[in-house]
XYZ file of C-alpha atoms in Angstrom:
713
model
C 19.216 -22.426 3.256
C 22.419 -22.015 1.223
C 25.352 -20.184 2.682
C 25.134 -16.424 2.505
C 27.942 -14.563 1.537
C 26.983 -10.869 0.863
C 25.793 -8.601 3.446
C 21.875 -7.820 3.768
C 20.172 -4.753 2.079
C 17.405 -4.086 3.314
C 15.746 -4.403 6.455
C 12.093 -4.629 7.040
C 10.347 -4.289 10.797
C 7.009 -4.870 11.675
C 5.551 -4.237 15.629
C 2.598 -6.027 16.333
C 0.892 -5.736 19.737
C 2.773 -8.665 21.035
C 5.985 -8.903 18.954
C 8.408 -6.937 16.738
C 9.518 -9.155 13.581
C 12.675 -8.419 11.437
C 13.505 -9.514 7.805
C 16.684 -8.519 6.866
C 17.271 -9.607 2.426
C 20.460 -9.027 0.272
C 20.501 -8.592 -3.183
C 20.220 -12.441 -4.068
C 16.470 -12.920 -2.110
C 18.427 -14.385 0.438
C 17.061 -13.659 4.369
C 17.072 -14.141 7.773
C 14.473 -12.992 10.300
C 14.872 -12.208 14.103
C 12.490 -11.271 16.590
C 11.857 -10.041 19.793
C 9.171 -8.434 22.234
C 7.303 -5.715 21.656
C 8.175 -2.519 23.479
C 5.117 -0.112 23.588
C 6.624 2.645 25.778
C 9.932 3.136 23.977
C 9.408 1.326 20.618
C 13.420 1.570 19.997
C 13.903 -0.978 22.191
C 11.958 -3.744 20.712
C 13.462 -2.440 17.039
C 17.156 -3.135 18.111
C 16.648 -6.224 20.277
C 14.824 -8.107 17.131
C 17.295 -5.753 14.353
C 19.761 -7.655 17.209
C 18.524 -11.011 16.795
C 18.338 -10.964 12.982
C 21.958 -9.570 13.088
C 22.972 -12.543 15.343
C 21.638 -14.964 12.768
C 23.523 -13.655 9.402
C 26.470 -13.769 11.749
C 27.015 -9.933 11.198
C 27.343 -7.088 14.272
C 24.442 -4.144 14.620
C 27.512 -2.005 13.209
C 27.880 -3.972 9.730
C 24.244 -4.507 9.707
C 23.496 -0.823 9.862
C 26.402 0.371 8.471
C 25.321 -1.974 5.512
C 22.038 -1.302 4.531
C 20.305 1.055 1.424
C 16.594 1.112 3.354
C 15.325 0.641 7.111
C 11.843 0.106 7.008
C 9.035 0.316 10.093
C 6.168 -0.564 10.170
C 3.831 -1.225 13.177
C 0.920 -0.083 15.759
C 2.103 2.533 18.133
C 0.152 5.768 16.737
C -2.936 3.193 16.826
C -1.930 2.325 20.378
C -1.823 6.298 21.180
C -5.512 6.439 19.730
C -6.747 3.783 21.531
C -5.430 4.409 25.129
C -6.224 8.298 24.389
C -3.214 9.437 25.535
C -2.446 11.879 22.270
C -2.416 15.831 22.051
C -4.984 18.240 23.748
C -6.730 19.904 20.829
C -8.848 22.533 19.993
C -11.155 23.066 17.455
C -12.610 25.844 15.077
C -15.152 24.498 12.652
C -18.760 25.979 11.104
C -20.929 28.221 13.723
C -23.793 25.196 13.800
C -21.238 22.261 13.698
C -19.696 22.442 17.038
C -20.851 19.207 18.298
C -20.567 17.701 15.260
C -17.648 15.265 17.152
C -20.413 14.259 20.012
C -22.795 13.687 17.138
C -20.291 11.447 15.644
C -21.890 8.753 13.161
C -24.561 5.876 13.496
C -21.659 3.526 12.579
C -19.070 4.651 13.937
C -21.225 4.842 17.033
C -21.963 1.717 16.954
C -18.839 -0.357 15.656
C -17.189 -2.948 17.379
C -20.748 -3.847 19.425
C -21.791 -7.331 19.674
C -25.102 -7.922 18.517
C -27.376 -8.584 21.414
C -25.526 -4.943 22.258
C -27.123 -3.416 19.111
C -29.929 -5.158 19.527
C -30.692 -3.955 22.890
C -28.582 -0.713 23.479
C -28.465 -0.966 27.389
C -24.151 -0.835 27.501
C -24.400 1.744 24.559
C -22.262 4.465 24.358
C -20.726 7.097 21.802
C -16.868 7.032 21.267
C -14.908 9.315 24.051
C -14.764 12.679 22.233
C -11.056 13.702 20.947
C -12.082 17.326 21.860
C -14.401 17.732 24.697
C -17.037 20.760 23.037
C -15.774 23.495 25.917
C -12.353 23.561 23.382
C -14.861 22.974 20.124
C -15.706 26.799 18.508
C -17.694 27.683 15.846
C -17.306 30.920 13.758
C -19.993 32.269 11.436
C -18.669 31.614 7.679
C -20.590 29.120 4.768
C -19.466 27.784 1.324
C -21.864 25.567 -0.756
C -21.366 22.013 -2.858
C -20.413 24.400 -5.682
C -17.701 26.429 -3.191
C -19.574 29.744 -4.076
C -19.001 32.080 -0.919
C -22.430 32.341 0.634
C -21.349 34.298 4.215
C -18.297 35.625 4.676
C -15.885 34.911 7.366
C -15.759 36.579 10.209
C -12.336 37.074 11.041
C -13.131 39.107 14.794
C -14.643 35.602 15.878
C -11.447 33.378 15.033
C -9.130 35.886 16.495
C -11.191 35.668 19.556
C -11.653 31.426 19.345
C -7.776 31.342 19.012
C -6.907 33.366 21.613
C -9.376 30.875 23.956
C -7.513 27.458 22.850
C -4.549 29.121 23.320
C -5.072 30.037 26.361
C -6.361 26.932 26.944
C -2.876 25.472 26.520
C -3.790 23.510 23.569
C -0.961 21.611 21.940
C -2.798 21.837 18.512
C -5.273 23.974 16.811
C -7.738 21.854 14.332
C -9.902 23.757 11.302
C -12.672 22.501 9.422
C -15.339 24.218 7.714
C -18.130 22.831 5.752
C -17.481 22.512 1.732
C -14.142 23.270 2.652
C -12.403 20.171 -0.017
C -14.442 21.927 -2.434
C -13.603 25.662 -2.123
C -10.904 25.885 0.989
C -10.553 29.857 1.262
C -11.859 30.701 4.909
C -9.801 27.774 6.043
C -6.705 28.883 4.193
C -7.290 32.453 6.209
C -8.968 31.020 9.381
C -5.818 29.184 10.032
C -3.082 32.103 8.896
C -4.792 34.252 12.088
C -4.438 31.455 13.880
C -0.691 31.144 13.264
C -1.019 34.633 14.301
C -2.457 34.893 17.280
C -0.033 31.601 18.266
C 3.265 33.276 17.380
C 1.940 37.085 19.406
C 1.415 34.710 22.473
C 4.888 33.485 21.888
C 3.300 29.830 22.246
C 4.375 26.008 21.122
C 0.724 25.012 18.641
C 0.522 23.746 15.533
C -2.540 24.593 12.995
C -4.507 21.782 11.108
C -6.765 22.288 8.566
C -8.829 19.271 7.039
C -7.975 20.735 3.469
C -4.563 19.757 3.636
C -4.835 16.883 5.707
C -8.105 14.787 3.181
C -9.765 17.371 0.484
C -12.737 14.625 0.702
C -16.231 14.645 0.796
C -17.843 13.449 3.978
C -17.679 16.098 6.691
C -17.702 13.961 9.584
C -14.940 11.722 8.002
C -13.175 14.651 7.232
C -13.410 15.835 10.802
C -12.219 12.552 12.085
C -9.097 12.853 9.975
C -7.655 15.905 10.732
C -8.578 15.504 14.707
C -6.474 11.921 14.207
C -3.504 13.199 12.682
C -3.146 16.133 15.197
C -4.529 13.755 17.858
C -2.508 10.418 17.739
C 0.704 11.694 14.930
C 2.869 13.662 17.579
C 3.892 10.880 19.810
C 3.761 8.027 16.675
C 6.219 10.838 14.907
C 8.606 10.996 18.549
C 8.730 6.989 18.170
C 9.723 6.870 14.342
C 12.573 9.791 14.955
C 13.599 7.630 18.256
C 13.879 4.488 16.265
C 15.961 7.100 13.147
C 18.227 7.812 15.989
C 19.270 4.502 17.016
C 19.301 3.133 13.812
C 21.461 6.182 12.799
C 24.162 5.522 15.786
C 24.834 2.216 14.391
C 25.841 3.642 11.460
C 22.794 4.155 9.126
C 23.283 6.715 5.887
C 19.682 7.111 5.335
C 16.320 7.920 6.210
C 13.269 5.552 8.266
C 11.171 4.603 5.786
C 7.343 3.267 6.861
C 4.224 1.932 5.323
C 1.110 3.189 4.096
C -2.148 1.933 4.500
C -2.646 0.900 0.552
C 0.694 0.093 0.337
C 3.359 2.155 -0.356
C 6.878 3.765 1.272
C 6.844 7.335 2.848
C 9.547 9.083 4.882
C 8.798 8.666 8.721
C 8.118 12.836 7.960
C 5.361 12.460 5.880
C 3.099 15.517 6.117
C 0.245 13.379 6.742
C 1.358 10.286 9.246
C -1.843 9.105 10.291
C -2.181 7.414 6.620
C 0.059 4.793 8.610
C -1.933 4.306 11.332
C -1.976 -0.254 10.532
C 1.302 0.165 8.344
C 1.878 -3.444 10.049
C -1.273 -5.593 8.192
C -0.950 -4.366 5.212
C 2.186 -5.539 4.386
C 1.017 -9.006 4.750
C -1.183 -7.610 1.339
C 2.122 -6.938 -0.663
C 3.893 -10.190 0.620
C 0.710 -11.557 -0.635
C 0.575 -10.611 -4.499
C 4.528 -11.118 -4.242
C 4.062 -14.028 -3.882
C 0.822 -14.426 -5.692
C 2.657 -13.689 -9.150
C 5.525 -16.643 -8.530
C 2.449 -18.808 -8.371
C 0.404 -17.996 -10.459
C -2.611 -17.470 -9.031
C -4.103 -14.303 -8.750
C -6.812 -14.525 -6.709
C -5.664 -15.489 -2.677
C -7.006 -15.149 1.217
C -4.800 -13.288 3.504
C -4.312 -14.959 6.917
C -2.208 -13.282 9.460
C -2.429 -14.842 13.016
C -0.049 -13.467 15.532
C -0.411 -13.647 19.410
C -3.442 -10.315 19.674
C -5.315 -11.083 16.303
C -6.823 -12.918 13.345
C -6.317 -10.388 10.341
C -7.520 -11.339 6.745
C -6.962 -9.900 3.184
C -8.779 -10.621 -0.097
C -6.829 -10.640 -3.390
C -9.714 -11.001 -5.946
C -8.824 -12.154 -9.902
C -6.002 -9.599 -9.234
C -7.660 -6.684 -7.888
C -7.008 -5.858 -3.715
C -9.956 -3.593 -2.123
C -9.346 -0.267 -1.623
C -11.962 1.042 1.525
C -12.320 4.984 1.129
C -13.620 5.376 4.707
C -11.945 2.198 7.279
C -13.693 2.063 10.937
C -10.121 3.353 13.267
C -11.231 2.741 17.347
C -14.675 3.488 16.205
C -13.496 6.676 14.057
C -14.316 6.262 10.746
C -11.756 8.135 8.489
C -11.004 9.184 5.503
C -7.588 7.387 4.526
C -7.485 4.486 1.366
C -7.040 1.556 3.186
C -6.300 -2.546 1.946
C -9.458 -3.717 3.553
C -8.463 -5.841 6.030
C -11.418 -7.859 8.089
C -9.929 -8.655 12.112
C -11.627 -10.741 14.620
C -9.710 -11.313 17.840
C -8.507 -14.822 17.600
C -4.195 -15.073 18.483
C -2.215 -17.345 20.357
C -2.158 -14.833 23.441
C -5.694 -14.656 23.539
C -6.672 -15.207 27.036
C -8.798 -18.230 28.329
C -12.060 -18.270 30.855
C -14.406 -20.611 32.523
C -17.383 -19.171 34.274
C -16.970 -21.438 37.319
C -21.092 -21.678 38.005
C -21.753 -22.041 33.754
C -18.702 -23.330 32.530
C -19.092 -21.290 29.641
C -15.366 -20.688 28.638
C -14.360 -17.277 26.554
C -11.834 -17.212 24.332
C -10.765 -13.259 25.117
C -11.416 -10.896 23.596
C -8.174 -9.993 26.047
C -4.919 -10.851 25.218
C -2.042 -11.345 27.509
C 0.202 -9.135 24.549
C 4.194 -9.022 25.382
C 3.585 -8.568 28.887
C 3.406 -10.041 30.624
C 2.854 -12.297 28.080
C 1.608 -16.350 28.477
C 2.101 -18.031 31.870
C 4.624 -19.891 30.705
C 7.055 -16.861 29.942
C 6.941 -16.479 32.884
C 6.646 -12.691 32.888
C 4.479 -11.975 35.829
C 1.169 -13.499 33.351
C -1.701 -15.274 35.863
C -4.456 -15.772 33.057
C -3.838 -19.254 30.857
C -2.982 -18.640 27.012
C -3.776 -20.614 23.381
C -0.232 -20.552 23.864
C -0.233 -22.445 27.067
C -1.769 -24.762 25.505
C 0.543 -25.115 23.051
C 3.305 -25.842 25.027
C 1.083 -28.214 27.122
C -0.213 -30.173 23.845
C 4.456 -30.844 23.144
C 3.230 -28.435 20.081
C 6.012 -25.655 21.050
C 9.521 -26.552 21.947
C 10.122 -25.571 25.524
C 13.676 -24.539 24.661
C 13.742 -23.781 20.867
C 11.026 -20.388 21.942
C 12.818 -17.719 20.102
C 15.938 -19.665 19.669
C 15.714 -20.117 22.761
C 15.742 -17.323 24.141
C 13.213 -18.096 25.959
C 12.272 -21.364 28.043
C 9.245 -21.915 28.349
C 7.842 -23.119 31.919
C 5.258 -25.912 30.857
C 4.728 -27.119 33.920
C 3.761 -23.444 35.493
C 1.425 -23.371 32.302
C -0.301 -26.856 32.963
C -0.428 -26.292 36.938
C -2.882 -22.969 36.033
C -4.407 -24.389 33.415
C -5.351 -27.105 35.458
C -6.894 -24.925 38.517
C -8.307 -22.107 36.266
C -9.862 -24.022 33.369
C -9.917 -27.739 33.067
C -10.429 -28.697 36.911
C -13.526 -26.477 36.303
C -14.704 -28.241 33.348
C -14.371 -31.797 34.871
C -12.367 -33.191 31.766
C -8.282 -33.833 31.502
C -5.929 -31.044 31.258
C -4.640 -32.349 27.391
C -8.481 -32.903 26.128
C -9.517 -29.173 27.910
C -6.389 -27.596 25.689
C -6.973 -29.575 22.289
C -10.553 -28.534 22.997
C -9.313 -23.944 23.493
C -7.191 -24.436 20.788
C -10.121 -26.274 18.520
C -12.618 -23.147 20.006
C -9.644 -21.300 18.369
C -9.312 -22.440 14.455
C -12.571 -22.741 14.455
C -13.616 -18.577 15.284
C -10.697 -18.842 12.456
C -11.987 -20.950 9.763
C -15.778 -19.449 10.018
C -14.092 -15.956 9.860
C -12.420 -17.341 6.475
C -15.343 -19.153 5.463
C -17.598 -15.271 5.394
C -14.304 -13.606 4.033
C -15.074 -15.498 0.972
C -18.861 -15.661 0.981
C -18.857 -12.478 0.125
C -16.165 -12.419 -2.893
C -19.248 -13.959 -5.134
C -16.148 -16.788 -5.997
C -15.773 -20.704 -5.100
C -13.056 -21.333 -2.295
C -11.740 -23.388 -4.947
C -10.437 -20.773 -6.945
C -8.833 -19.387 -3.879
C -4.987 -19.988 -2.094
C -4.894 -19.352 1.287
C -0.846 -18.037 2.321
C -1.168 -18.155 6.149
C 1.928 -16.048 7.898
C 2.267 -14.372 11.303
C 4.137 -16.535 14.335
C 1.572 -18.382 15.077
C -0.658 -18.542 11.664
C 1.961 -22.543 10.807
C 0.835 -23.054 14.288
C -2.883 -23.238 13.747
C -3.256 -23.763 10.012
C -4.621 -26.562 9.953
C -7.314 -26.233 12.263
C -7.853 -22.829 10.274
C -7.531 -23.984 6.841
C -9.818 -27.955 7.292
C -13.035 -28.447 5.350
C -13.250 -25.286 3.085
C -11.775 -26.923 0.135
C -8.981 -24.197 -0.918
C -6.778 -24.699 -4.250
C -3.821 -24.229 -2.172
C -2.407 -23.532 1.224
C 0.681 -22.314 1.552
C 2.881 -21.231 4.001
C 6.231 -19.782 5.000
C 9.940 -19.931 6.637
C 9.435 -16.724 7.436
C 5.595 -16.849 8.275
C 6.555 -14.924 11.138
C 8.231 -11.448 9.740
C 5.788 -12.303 6.655
C 4.442 -8.384 6.611
C 7.787 -7.026 7.205
C 8.906 -8.976 4.085
C 5.193 -7.294 2.370
C 6.788 -4.198 3.332
C 10.354 -4.606 1.531
C 8.456 -5.458 -1.309
C 6.848 -1.822 -1.697
C 7.816 1.184 -3.974
C 7.915 4.730 -2.673
C 4.607 6.057 -2.823
C 2.167 9.321 -1.989
C -1.471 9.110 -3.187
C -3.032 12.694 -3.578
C -6.963 12.711 -4.512
C -10.360 15.355 -4.433
C -14.074 14.559 -4.045
C -16.118 14.827 -7.188
C -19.320 14.332 -8.894
C -19.456 13.863 -12.248
C -22.661 11.637 -13.383
C -22.270 10.680 -16.794
C -25.584 9.384 -19.044
C -25.955 5.529 -20.413
C -25.681 7.237 -23.338
C -23.727 10.483 -23.420
C -22.565 11.653 -26.809
C -19.135 12.631 -27.825
C -19.204 16.078 -27.104
C -19.939 15.631 -23.426
C -18.004 12.733 -22.792
C -15.074 14.729 -24.246
C -16.238 17.879 -21.694
C -15.949 14.801 -18.573
C -12.900 14.171 -19.537
C -11.048 17.557 -19.635
C -12.846 18.300 -16.472
C -10.705 14.937 -15.145
C -7.896 15.617 -16.646
C -7.027 19.029 -15.620
C -7.452 17.633 -11.930
C -5.219 15.146 -12.568
C -2.371 17.128 -13.429
C -2.889 19.356 -10.532
C -2.944 16.471 -8.237
C 0.498 15.419 -10.328
C 2.545 18.572 -9.835
C 1.637 17.970 -5.865
C 2.934 14.574 -5.876
C 5.767 14.927 -7.224
C 6.340 17.889 -5.575
C 6.420 15.940 -2.760
C 8.441 12.958 -4.319
C 11.164 16.004 -5.403
C 11.110 17.088 -1.230
C 11.752 13.761 -0.426
C 15.461 13.065 -2.598
C 13.484 11.197 -5.227
C 14.666 12.041 -9.152
C 12.422 13.568 -11.404
C 12.803 10.873 -14.094
C 12.476 8.161 -11.623
C 8.836 9.245 -10.461
C 6.197 7.492 -12.094
C 2.276 8.872 -11.740
C -0.871 6.713 -12.597
C -4.377 8.571 -12.044
C -7.072 6.594 -10.638
C -11.107 7.366 -10.266
C -14.055 5.884 -8.050
C -16.443 4.793 -10.106
C -20.136 3.041 -9.177
C -22.464 2.200 -11.221
C -25.127 6.013 -10.636
C -27.175 4.817 -7.556
C -25.227 2.719 -6.068
C -23.440 3.038 -2.523
C -20.392 1.741 -2.810
C -17.755 3.052 -5.575
C -14.556 0.713 -7.398
C -11.037 2.132 -7.422
C -9.934 2.517 -11.301
C -6.674 2.511 -12.726
C -6.881 5.006 -15.411
C -5.645 3.396 -18.685
C -3.873 6.623 -20.227
C -2.245 9.392 -18.193
C -5.093 12.218 -19.870
C -8.208 12.312 -21.844
C -8.387 13.948 -25.812
C -11.015 12.892 -26.830
C -14.930 10.766 -26.314
C -13.136 7.589 -27.139
C -10.223 8.155 -24.284
C -13.379 8.642 -21.839
C -14.831 5.837 -23.363
C -11.898 3.768 -22.204
C -11.946 5.110 -18.836
C -15.726 3.508 -19.195
C -14.483 0.310 -20.242
C -12.352 -0.202 -17.561
C -14.319 0.374 -14.637
C -16.625 -2.465 -16.072
C -14.218 -4.676 -15.954
C -12.746 -4.050 -13.023
C -16.471 -4.137 -11.775
C -16.705 -7.706 -12.433
C -13.894 -9.104 -11.163
C -14.767 -7.594 -8.173
C -18.300 -9.012 -8.633
C -19.397 -10.589 -10.715
C -20.311 -9.927 -14.473
C -24.012 -10.385 -14.487
C -24.044 -8.257 -11.506
C -23.337 -4.879 -14.319
C -25.359 -2.167 -15.166
C -24.496 0.190 -17.435
C -27.795 1.315 -18.518
C -27.853 2.493 -14.966
C -25.243 5.174 -16.123
C -21.611 5.801 -14.058
C -20.827 8.289 -11.332
C -17.483 9.710 -10.792
C -17.188 10.661 -6.951
C -13.421 10.770 -6.311
C -10.187 11.477 -8.594
C -6.599 10.724 -7.710
C -3.205 9.945 -8.579
C -1.122 7.957 -7.040
C 3.131 8.269 -8.172
C 6.061 6.114 -7.250
C 9.793 5.495 -6.774
C 12.057 2.295 -7.318
C 13.896 0.601 -4.517
C 15.258 -2.354 -4.189
C 12.989 -4.812 -3.372
C 14.125 -9.102 -2.698
C 14.079 -11.862 -4.344
C 12.564 -15.083 -3.669
C 14.935 -17.858 -5.630
C 13.819 -20.405 -7.661
C 15.705 -24.119 -7.161
C 15.228 -27.286 -8.995
C 13.724 -29.632 -7.204
C 15.389 -32.739 -5.565
C 13.977 -36.112 -3.193
C 10.810 -36.182 -1.203
C 13.008 -37.500 1.823
C 13.663 -35.238 4.018
C 15.904 -37.132 5.695
C 18.423 -34.062 6.025
C 16.368 -31.900 8.130
C 15.074 -34.169 11.056
C 16.036 -33.519 14.780
C 14.017 -36.495 16.479
C 10.525 -37.570 18.093
C 8.477 -35.457 20.879
C 5.221 -36.293 22.291
C 2.514 -34.288 21.209
C -0.529 -34.632 21.965
C -2.996 -33.785 18.332
C -6.548 -35.341 17.853
C -7.105 -36.415 20.768
C -4.102 -38.558 22.033
C -0.565 -38.569 22.865
C 1.470 -39.302 19.577
C 5.208 -39.459 18.601
C 5.802 -36.943 16.102
C 8.726 -36.524 13.924
C 11.113 -33.707 14.697
C 11.457 -31.166 11.472
C 14.019 -27.640 11.321
C 12.206 -25.456 9.211
C 15.355 -23.665 7.385
C 16.644 -26.852 7.046
C 14.386 -28.120 4.230
C 15.056 -28.013 0.583
C 12.769 -28.145 -2.325
C 11.252 -31.426 -3.245
C 11.131 -32.325 0.155
C 7.767 -33.412 1.629
C 7.163 -34.375 5.463
C 3.875 -36.652 6.220
C 2.398 -35.987 9.839
C 2.029 -36.630 12.458
C 5.669 -34.036 12.377
C 5.967 -30.584 14.101
C 8.198 -27.880 12.001
C 10.245 -25.945 14.200
C 12.233 -22.673 13.349
C 13.056 -19.859 16.094
C 10.250 -17.098 15.206
C 7.174 -19.957 14.220
C 6.141 -23.831 14.339
C 4.659 -25.624 12.237
C 1.703 -28.846 13.245
C 1.304 -30.560 11.230
C -1.627 -33.356 11.698
C -2.066 -37.292 11.333
C -2.122 -38.137 7.574
C -1.682 -34.782 6.240
C 1.298 -33.622 4.414
C 2.967 -30.566 3.767
C 5.258 -30.264 0.172
C 8.438 -28.069 0.035
C 8.406 -26.390 -3.529
C 10.633 -24.519 -5.477
C 10.409 -21.260 -4.170
C 11.005 -23.001 -0.989
C 7.771 -22.031 -0.412
C 5.577 -24.675 2.320
C 2.481 -26.234 0.805
C -0.335 -28.365 3.392
C -2.534 -30.497 2.239
C -5.175 -32.378 4.218
C -5.515 -35.679 4.213
């Protein structure tokens, strides 16, 4: 990298299940990354250690770092872990009488989520996810609003009073309210909340009240119920963790508020009223970063692959369209949270390896060693062999350069344990067994990539694979071999690419409401105009709500941009497509036709042109509004290509076991590679936070953006 003379202006943090990655960016696009073990009990510790590592790489103190930056972005999995570990708040629920068992019944799709094919087939091991609210703390009250918003039964307020008093006596920490069709008319939910707050105040209790129409005013009662429950259950501890991170940043001189990443790809304050929208913020950053890089390289069809210590996450951008999932599954709960779509499998360098001594069957995971105790070679108490131990045994990891030398890998300790628990039971040599384990991991990832591509309806040769995450470059060759990608790219900052992606995002709010407008294929001008007026009225209401929230967060009105959108489908279909409206209001039948034309164009990109079916008519199932405000973004530097000889980055030779035998692999320092350099395998390109293994005869070329392009022999 060039000599850096300015200080960073943006700090991006991605706290994963194993490591916390930091990227520092200055106004000119220079960046440095830092890395530290994640500290789930107090995320502020890992945040500070990772930031300090990055500050050291930049050559400044923590005080200089935090006092000079404009933005601190933090994304992580803390709230999701609260849900997974069931360590959230004690809740009560008030709902429409007759719906008291909704939590226990759930939905079939979520009840069978995460089960293997065999378990789904035989149903022997099946059980519903543990309820967030037990039946005894669920109270039904008489009321009824129909699908049109008309009151069929009035609210019996005395039943609400009795339910609230019982929950207060039960010492709940939060009261959730979800009545049927409240997304159409919330009048009963509002009155129930009002009564509950009156009772809480009278009892002198500290109990927060949550309503489903405020958290997620959209159709599908079960998903709306899950959304309000998880907002109440998991975000309280998450807010405390984020507040602790903000306090640490301010202690070292940070002047503003910490930001976090929304699941649909924008930034928001940690005081966001619907914080459950940030629960899977970490992996989303990678998709944002991929879209940014795609514009640089001129390819709008991208596969994003993020391999860390625990999982292998994949996202797809197809012809410029990123798929939005309206009802993602989170720990076997269906939520009404718009989320950039991700496919995930358990495949990371921390996967624990097991060999059955009787059948000789090899299992990878599903458990991961995580950051605590970590792989055996970390010497932090881990006793079970992992993929990372195999990488160390085979010489692919530098034992004296992991995290820049802050962790010295105990290779012999890992080798002895692996031999005892794996290779000896299999009756093969240590190296052969270790490479076999790595091949299994890479085959799983390779097959997962093929499955993701096959669902897109276009050939792999149109896609560019972007590989990142701390373990992405390490296993890139095997994960991508034989698929036939147009290009394969990884990064000098691969370990912190998701954090980098966070820094490319703008401040954002997204508001939406369910609707049901069916438009006939041959609708006339008057009918189209009537639809358009209804749509515009909703957009106007959403615009006010989103803009008011952003102004409250400190953004100037003149800097806020708004874009309305629609969720549309051909009538009779089961899946929606998100369409960004080509205009901000619909004033004529022709305007409405433009919206329909835009839907058909987007549908053809996401699916295929011949799958369009306009004769069925069109359905609008949701209307929404996205409000954004700009923030400073990093700029990757474009530099002229130089000579191909990478001698200036060469740092020696090391024995590495690749493809069934030991090789003398050339070692290169990743940060010293310059545009134009070409590395031919066998080679290992090292960085304090990641390692790129180049297999024999494969090549790596550095382009003008200093992106690393991998080519198979």
